[in-house]
mmCIF file of C-alpha atoms and ligand atoms in Angstrom:
data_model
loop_
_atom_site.group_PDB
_atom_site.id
_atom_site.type_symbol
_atom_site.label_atom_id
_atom_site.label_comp_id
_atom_site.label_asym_id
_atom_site.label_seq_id
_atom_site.Cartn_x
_atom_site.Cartn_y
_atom_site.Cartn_z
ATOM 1 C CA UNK A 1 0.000 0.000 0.000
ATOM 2 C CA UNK A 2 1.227 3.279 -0.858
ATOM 3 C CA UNK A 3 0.341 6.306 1.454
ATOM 4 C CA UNK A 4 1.287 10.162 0.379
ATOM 5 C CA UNK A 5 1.226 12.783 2.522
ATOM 6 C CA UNK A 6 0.779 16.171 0.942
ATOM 7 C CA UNK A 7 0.427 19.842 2.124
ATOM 8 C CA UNK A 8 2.190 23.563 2.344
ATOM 9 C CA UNK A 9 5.324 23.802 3.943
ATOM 10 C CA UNK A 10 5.624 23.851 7.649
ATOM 11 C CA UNK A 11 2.117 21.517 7.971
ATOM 12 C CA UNK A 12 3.987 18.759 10.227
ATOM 13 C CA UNK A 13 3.743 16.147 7.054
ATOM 14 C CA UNK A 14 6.997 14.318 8.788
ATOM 15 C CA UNK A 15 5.760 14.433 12.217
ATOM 16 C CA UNK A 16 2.611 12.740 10.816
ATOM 17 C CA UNK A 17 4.562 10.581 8.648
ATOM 18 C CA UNK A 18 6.401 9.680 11.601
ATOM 19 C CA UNK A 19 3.343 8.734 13.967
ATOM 20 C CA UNK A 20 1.708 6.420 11.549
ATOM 21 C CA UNK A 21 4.720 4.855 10.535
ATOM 22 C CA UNK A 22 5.257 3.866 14.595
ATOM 23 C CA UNK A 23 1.990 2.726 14.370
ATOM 24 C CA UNK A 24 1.834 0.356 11.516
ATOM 25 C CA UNK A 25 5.401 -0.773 12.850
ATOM 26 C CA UNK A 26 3.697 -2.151 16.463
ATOM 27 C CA UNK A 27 0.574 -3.610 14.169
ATOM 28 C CA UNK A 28 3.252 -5.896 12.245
ATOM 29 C CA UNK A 29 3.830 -4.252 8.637
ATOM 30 C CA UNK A 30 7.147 -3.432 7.140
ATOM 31 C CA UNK A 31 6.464 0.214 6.631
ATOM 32 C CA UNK A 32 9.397 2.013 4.516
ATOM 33 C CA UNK A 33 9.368 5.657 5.195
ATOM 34 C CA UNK A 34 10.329 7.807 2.296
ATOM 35 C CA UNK A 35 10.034 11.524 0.425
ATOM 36 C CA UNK A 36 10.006 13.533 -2.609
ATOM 37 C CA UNK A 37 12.615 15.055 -3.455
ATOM 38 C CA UNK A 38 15.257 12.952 -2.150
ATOM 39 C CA UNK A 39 14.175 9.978 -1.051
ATOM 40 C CA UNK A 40 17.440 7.732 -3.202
ATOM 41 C CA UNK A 41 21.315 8.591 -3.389
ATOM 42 C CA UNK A 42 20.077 10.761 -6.724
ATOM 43 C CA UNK A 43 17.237 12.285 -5.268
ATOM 44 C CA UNK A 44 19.762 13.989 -2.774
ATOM 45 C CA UNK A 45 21.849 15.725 -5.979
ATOM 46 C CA UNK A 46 18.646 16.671 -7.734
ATOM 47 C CA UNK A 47 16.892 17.600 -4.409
ATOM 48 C CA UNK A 48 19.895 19.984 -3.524
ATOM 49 C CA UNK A 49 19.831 21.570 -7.444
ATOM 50 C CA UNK A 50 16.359 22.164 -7.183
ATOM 51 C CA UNK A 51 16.009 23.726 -3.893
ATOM 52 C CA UNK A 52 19.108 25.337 -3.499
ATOM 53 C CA UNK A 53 20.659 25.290 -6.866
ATOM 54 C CA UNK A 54 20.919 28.223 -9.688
ATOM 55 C CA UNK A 55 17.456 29.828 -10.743
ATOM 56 C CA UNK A 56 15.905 27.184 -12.799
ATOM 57 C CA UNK A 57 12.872 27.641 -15.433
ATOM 58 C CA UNK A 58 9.621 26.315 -14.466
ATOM 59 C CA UNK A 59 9.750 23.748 -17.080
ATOM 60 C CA UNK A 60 13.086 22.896 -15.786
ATOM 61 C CA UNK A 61 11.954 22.339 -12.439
ATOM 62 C CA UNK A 62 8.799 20.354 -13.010
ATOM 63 C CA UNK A 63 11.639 18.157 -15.221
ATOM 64 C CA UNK A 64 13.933 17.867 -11.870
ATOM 65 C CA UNK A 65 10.981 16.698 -9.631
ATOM 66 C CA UNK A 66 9.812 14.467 -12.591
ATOM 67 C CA UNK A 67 13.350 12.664 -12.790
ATOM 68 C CA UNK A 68 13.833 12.333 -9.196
ATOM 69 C CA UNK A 69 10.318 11.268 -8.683
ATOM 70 C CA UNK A 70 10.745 8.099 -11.701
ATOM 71 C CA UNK A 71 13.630 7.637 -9.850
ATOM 72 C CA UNK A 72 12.451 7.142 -6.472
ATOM 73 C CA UNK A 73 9.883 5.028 -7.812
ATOM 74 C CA UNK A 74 11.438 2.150 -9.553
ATOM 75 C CA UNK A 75 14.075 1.573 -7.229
ATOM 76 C CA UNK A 76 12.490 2.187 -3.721
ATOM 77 C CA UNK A 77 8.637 2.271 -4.402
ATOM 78 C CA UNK A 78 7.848 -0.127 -6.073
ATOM 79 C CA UNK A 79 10.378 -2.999 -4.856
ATOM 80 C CA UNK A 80 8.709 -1.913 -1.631
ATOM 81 C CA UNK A 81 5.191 -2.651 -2.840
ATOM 82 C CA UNK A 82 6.138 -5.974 -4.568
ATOM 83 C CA UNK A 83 7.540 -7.040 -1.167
ATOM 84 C CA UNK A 84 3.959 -6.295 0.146
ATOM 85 C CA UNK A 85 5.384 -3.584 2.610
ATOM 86 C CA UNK A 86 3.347 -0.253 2.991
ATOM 87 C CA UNK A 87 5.196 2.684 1.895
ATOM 88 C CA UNK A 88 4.786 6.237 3.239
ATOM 89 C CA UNK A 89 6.266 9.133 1.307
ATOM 90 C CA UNK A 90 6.769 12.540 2.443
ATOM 91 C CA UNK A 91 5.069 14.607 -0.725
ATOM 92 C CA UNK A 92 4.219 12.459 -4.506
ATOM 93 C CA UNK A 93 2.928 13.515 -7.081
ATOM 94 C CA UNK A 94 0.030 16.279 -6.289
ATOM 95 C CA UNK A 95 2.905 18.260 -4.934
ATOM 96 C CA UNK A 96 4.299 18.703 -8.805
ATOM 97 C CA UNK A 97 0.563 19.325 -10.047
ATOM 98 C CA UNK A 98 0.327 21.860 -6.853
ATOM 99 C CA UNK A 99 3.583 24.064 -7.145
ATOM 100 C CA UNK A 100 4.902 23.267 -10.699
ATOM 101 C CA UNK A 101 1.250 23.326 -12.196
ATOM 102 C CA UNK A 102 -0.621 25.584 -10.288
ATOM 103 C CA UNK A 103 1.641 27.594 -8.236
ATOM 104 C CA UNK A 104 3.902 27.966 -11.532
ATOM 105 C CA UNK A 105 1.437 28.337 -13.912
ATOM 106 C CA UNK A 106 2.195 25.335 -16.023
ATOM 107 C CA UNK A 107 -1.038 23.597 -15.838
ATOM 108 C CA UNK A 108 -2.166 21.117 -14.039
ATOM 109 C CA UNK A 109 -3.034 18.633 -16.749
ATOM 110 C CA UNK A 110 0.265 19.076 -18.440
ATOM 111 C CA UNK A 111 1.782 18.162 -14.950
ATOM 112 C CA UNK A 112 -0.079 15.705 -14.015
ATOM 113 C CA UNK A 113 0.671 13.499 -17.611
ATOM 114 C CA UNK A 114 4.653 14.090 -17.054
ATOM 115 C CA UNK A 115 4.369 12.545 -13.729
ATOM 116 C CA UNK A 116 2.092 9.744 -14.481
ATOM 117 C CA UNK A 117 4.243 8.871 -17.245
ATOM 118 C CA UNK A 118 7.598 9.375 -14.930
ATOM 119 C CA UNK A 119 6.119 6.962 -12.451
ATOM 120 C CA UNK A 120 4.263 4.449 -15.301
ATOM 121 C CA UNK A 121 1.257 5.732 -13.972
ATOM 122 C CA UNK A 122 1.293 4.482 -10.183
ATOM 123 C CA UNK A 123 -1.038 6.753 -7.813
ATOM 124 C CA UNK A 124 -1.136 6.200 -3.664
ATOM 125 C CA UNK A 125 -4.351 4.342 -2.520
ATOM 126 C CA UNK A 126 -4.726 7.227 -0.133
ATOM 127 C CA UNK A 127 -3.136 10.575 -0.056
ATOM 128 C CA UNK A 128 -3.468 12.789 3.179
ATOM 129 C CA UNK A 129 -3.949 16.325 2.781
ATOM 130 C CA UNK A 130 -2.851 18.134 5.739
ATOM 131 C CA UNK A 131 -4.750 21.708 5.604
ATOM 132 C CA UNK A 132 -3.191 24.808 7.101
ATOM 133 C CA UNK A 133 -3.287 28.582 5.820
ATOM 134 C CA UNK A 134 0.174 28.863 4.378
ATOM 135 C CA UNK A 135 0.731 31.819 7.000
ATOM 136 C CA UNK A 136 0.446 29.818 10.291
ATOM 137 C CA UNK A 137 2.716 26.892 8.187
ATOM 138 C CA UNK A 138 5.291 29.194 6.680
ATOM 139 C CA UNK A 139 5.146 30.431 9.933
ATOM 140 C CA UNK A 140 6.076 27.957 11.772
ATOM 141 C CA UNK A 141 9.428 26.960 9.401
ATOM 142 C CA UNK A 142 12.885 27.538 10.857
ATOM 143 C CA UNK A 143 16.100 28.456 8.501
ATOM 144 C CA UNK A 144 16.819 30.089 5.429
ATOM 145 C CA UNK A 145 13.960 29.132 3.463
ATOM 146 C CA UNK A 146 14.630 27.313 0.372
ATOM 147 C CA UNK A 147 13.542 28.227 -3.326
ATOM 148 C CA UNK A 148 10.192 27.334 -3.429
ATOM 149 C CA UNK A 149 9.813 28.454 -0.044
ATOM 150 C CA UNK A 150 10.875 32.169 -0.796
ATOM 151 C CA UNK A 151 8.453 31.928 -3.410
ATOM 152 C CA UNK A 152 5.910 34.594 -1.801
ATOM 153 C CA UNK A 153 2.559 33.994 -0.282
ATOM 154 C CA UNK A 154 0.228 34.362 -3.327
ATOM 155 C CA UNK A 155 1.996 31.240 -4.262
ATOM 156 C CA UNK A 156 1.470 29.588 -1.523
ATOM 157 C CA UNK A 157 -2.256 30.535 -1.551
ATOM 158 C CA UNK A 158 -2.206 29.053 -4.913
ATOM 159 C CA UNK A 159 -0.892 25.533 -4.116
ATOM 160 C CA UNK A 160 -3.063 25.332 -0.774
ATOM 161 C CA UNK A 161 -6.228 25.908 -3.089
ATOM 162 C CA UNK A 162 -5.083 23.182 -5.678
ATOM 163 C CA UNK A 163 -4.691 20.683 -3.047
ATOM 164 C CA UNK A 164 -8.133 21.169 -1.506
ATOM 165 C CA UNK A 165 -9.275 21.520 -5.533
ATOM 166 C CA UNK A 166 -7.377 17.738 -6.539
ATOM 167 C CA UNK A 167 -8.648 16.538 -3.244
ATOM 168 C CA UNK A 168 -12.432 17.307 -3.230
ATOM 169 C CA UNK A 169 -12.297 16.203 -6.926
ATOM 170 C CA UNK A 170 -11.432 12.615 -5.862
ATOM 171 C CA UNK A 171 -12.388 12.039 -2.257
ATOM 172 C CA UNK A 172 -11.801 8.090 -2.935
ATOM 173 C CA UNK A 173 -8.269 8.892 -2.992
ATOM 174 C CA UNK A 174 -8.090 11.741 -0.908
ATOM 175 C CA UNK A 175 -8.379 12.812 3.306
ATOM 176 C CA UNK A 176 -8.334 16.197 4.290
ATOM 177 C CA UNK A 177 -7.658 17.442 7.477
ATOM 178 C CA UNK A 178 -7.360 20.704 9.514
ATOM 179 C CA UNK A 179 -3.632 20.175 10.587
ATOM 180 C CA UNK A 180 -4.289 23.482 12.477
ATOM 181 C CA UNK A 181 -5.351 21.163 15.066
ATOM 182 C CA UNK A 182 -2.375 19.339 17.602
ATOM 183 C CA UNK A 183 -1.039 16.416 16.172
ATOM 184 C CA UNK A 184 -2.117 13.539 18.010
ATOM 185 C CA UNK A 185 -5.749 14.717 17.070
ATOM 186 C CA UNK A 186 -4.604 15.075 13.444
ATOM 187 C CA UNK A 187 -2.877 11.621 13.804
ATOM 188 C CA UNK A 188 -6.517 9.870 15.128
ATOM 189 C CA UNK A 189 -8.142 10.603 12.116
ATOM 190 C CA UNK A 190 -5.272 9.912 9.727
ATOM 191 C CA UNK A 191 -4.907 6.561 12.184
ATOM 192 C CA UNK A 192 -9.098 5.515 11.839
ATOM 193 C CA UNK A 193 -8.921 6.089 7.983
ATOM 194 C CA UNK A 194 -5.713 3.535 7.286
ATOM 195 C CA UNK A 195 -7.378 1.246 9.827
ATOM 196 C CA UNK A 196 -9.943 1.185 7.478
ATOM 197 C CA UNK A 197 -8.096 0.797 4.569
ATOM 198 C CA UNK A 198 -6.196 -2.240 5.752
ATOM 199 C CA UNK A 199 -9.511 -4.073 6.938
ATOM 200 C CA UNK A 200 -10.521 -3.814 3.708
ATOM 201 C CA UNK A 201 -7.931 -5.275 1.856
ATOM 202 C CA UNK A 202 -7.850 -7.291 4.430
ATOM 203 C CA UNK A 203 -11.158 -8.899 3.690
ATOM 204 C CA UNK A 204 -10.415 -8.576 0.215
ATOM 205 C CA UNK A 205 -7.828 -11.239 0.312
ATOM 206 C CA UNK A 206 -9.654 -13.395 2.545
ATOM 207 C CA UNK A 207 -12.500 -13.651 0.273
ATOM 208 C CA UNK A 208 -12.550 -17.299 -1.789
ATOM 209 C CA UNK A 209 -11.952 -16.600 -5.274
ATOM 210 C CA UNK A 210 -14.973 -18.083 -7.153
ATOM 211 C CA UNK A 211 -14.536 -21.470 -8.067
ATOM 212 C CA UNK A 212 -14.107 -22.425 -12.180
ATOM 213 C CA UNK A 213 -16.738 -24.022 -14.152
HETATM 214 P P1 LIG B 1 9.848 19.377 1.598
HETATM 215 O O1 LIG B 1 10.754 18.218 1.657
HETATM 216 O O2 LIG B 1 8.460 19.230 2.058
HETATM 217 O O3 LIG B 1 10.519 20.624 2.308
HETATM 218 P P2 LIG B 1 11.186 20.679 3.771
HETATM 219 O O4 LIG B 1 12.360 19.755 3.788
HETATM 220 O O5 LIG B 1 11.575 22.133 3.808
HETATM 221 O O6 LIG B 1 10.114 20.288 4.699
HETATM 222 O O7 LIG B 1 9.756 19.857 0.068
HETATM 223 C C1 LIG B 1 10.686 20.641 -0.514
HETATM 224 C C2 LIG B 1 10.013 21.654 -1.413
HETATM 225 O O8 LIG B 1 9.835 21.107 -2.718
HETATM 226 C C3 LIG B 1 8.659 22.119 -0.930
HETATM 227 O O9 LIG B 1 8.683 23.538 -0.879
HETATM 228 C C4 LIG B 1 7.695 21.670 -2.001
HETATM 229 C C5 LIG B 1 8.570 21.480 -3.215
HETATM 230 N N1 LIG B 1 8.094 20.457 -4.167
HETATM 231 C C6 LIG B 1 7.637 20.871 -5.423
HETATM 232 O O10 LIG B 1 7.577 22.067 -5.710
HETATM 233 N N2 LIG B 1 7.257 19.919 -6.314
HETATM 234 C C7 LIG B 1 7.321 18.579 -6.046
HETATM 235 O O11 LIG B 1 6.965 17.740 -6.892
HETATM 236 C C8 LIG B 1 7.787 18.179 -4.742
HETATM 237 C C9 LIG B 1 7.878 16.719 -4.390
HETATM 238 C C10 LIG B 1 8.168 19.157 -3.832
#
């Protein structure tokens, strides 16, 4: 099962990441925790050339997260997956159609098809939006910012709106919550919708397959 965590900057994705992973750990499943960019030995480079690199286009920087993104997903993702382990990743693909689409202007579409065809098309069974007005999360970040970071707060606005847009579009996929809230309330209800994710599947594979005429 593969679980993204999307959201602004400064939302507490890792400290969420973090508290589910524990939690799956103690109920028994190889979890591999994991993030975008940098999440493989060349997701480091192109991580450190996007956000802290020389000014980049747009296109150019939609290409960087593509590549390290195709990257991370043939050689952590999906080995991870085919050893039946669930993975949790620390931003995925909305985050491209979210800054480069929307928040850069490219469009969303155009976004979206360069990362499906990066990753051959593989989307999380659940992606959890955590919600927070990019002031209170930009906020709450300490250091130099980085480049997207510096990138103002009308893009910011921007990319909060497309994630609430991509989510209510496709609540299958999607949970939102207010991450304005403290975490381990935040972590309940990220906690009681995976629970019910893995009873279904779950039940899924314990149902007999029907027998052949
Ligand atoms: P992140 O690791 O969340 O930042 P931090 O280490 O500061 O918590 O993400 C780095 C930045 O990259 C973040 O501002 C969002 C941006 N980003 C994109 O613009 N597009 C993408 O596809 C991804 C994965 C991240």
């Amino acid at each position: 099962m593969l679980i993204s965590f999307e959201g602004g900057d400064g939302v507490g994705k890792s400290t969420q990441l973090g508290l589910l992973a524990d939690r799956l750990v103690a109920l028994g499943h190889e979890v591999v925790r994991t993030r975008e960019p940098g999440g493989t030995p060349l997701g480091v480079e192109l991580r450190n050339a996007v956000l802290h690199g020389e000014h980049v286009s747009p296109r150019t920087e939609a290409l960087l997260y593509a590549t390290d993104r195709a990257h991370h997903v043939d050689t952590v993702i999906r080995p991870a997956l085919e050893r039946g382990a669930v993975v949790l990743t620390d931003r995925y693909l909305d985050s491209s159609v979210a800054y480069q689409g929307n928040g850069r202007d490219l469009g969303a579409d155009e976004v979206e098809r360069l990362s499906l065809w990066a990753t051959d098309g593989l989307l999380p069974e659940l992606t959890v939006l955590l919600d927070l007005d990019p002031r209170v999360g930009l906020g709450r970040l300490t250091g130099a910012p980085d480049r997207l970071e510096s990138a103002g707060l009308d893009f910011h606005v921007r990319t909060r709106q497309a994630f609430l847009d991509r989510a209510a579009a496709d609540p299958a996929r999607w949970l939102v919550v207010d991450a304005a809230r403290d975490a381990d309330a935040v972590h309940a209800e990220v906690a009681a919708r995976v629970d019910g994710l893995l009873t279904q599947r779950a039940a899924a594979h314990h149902t007999p397959s029907p027998v052949s005429p």
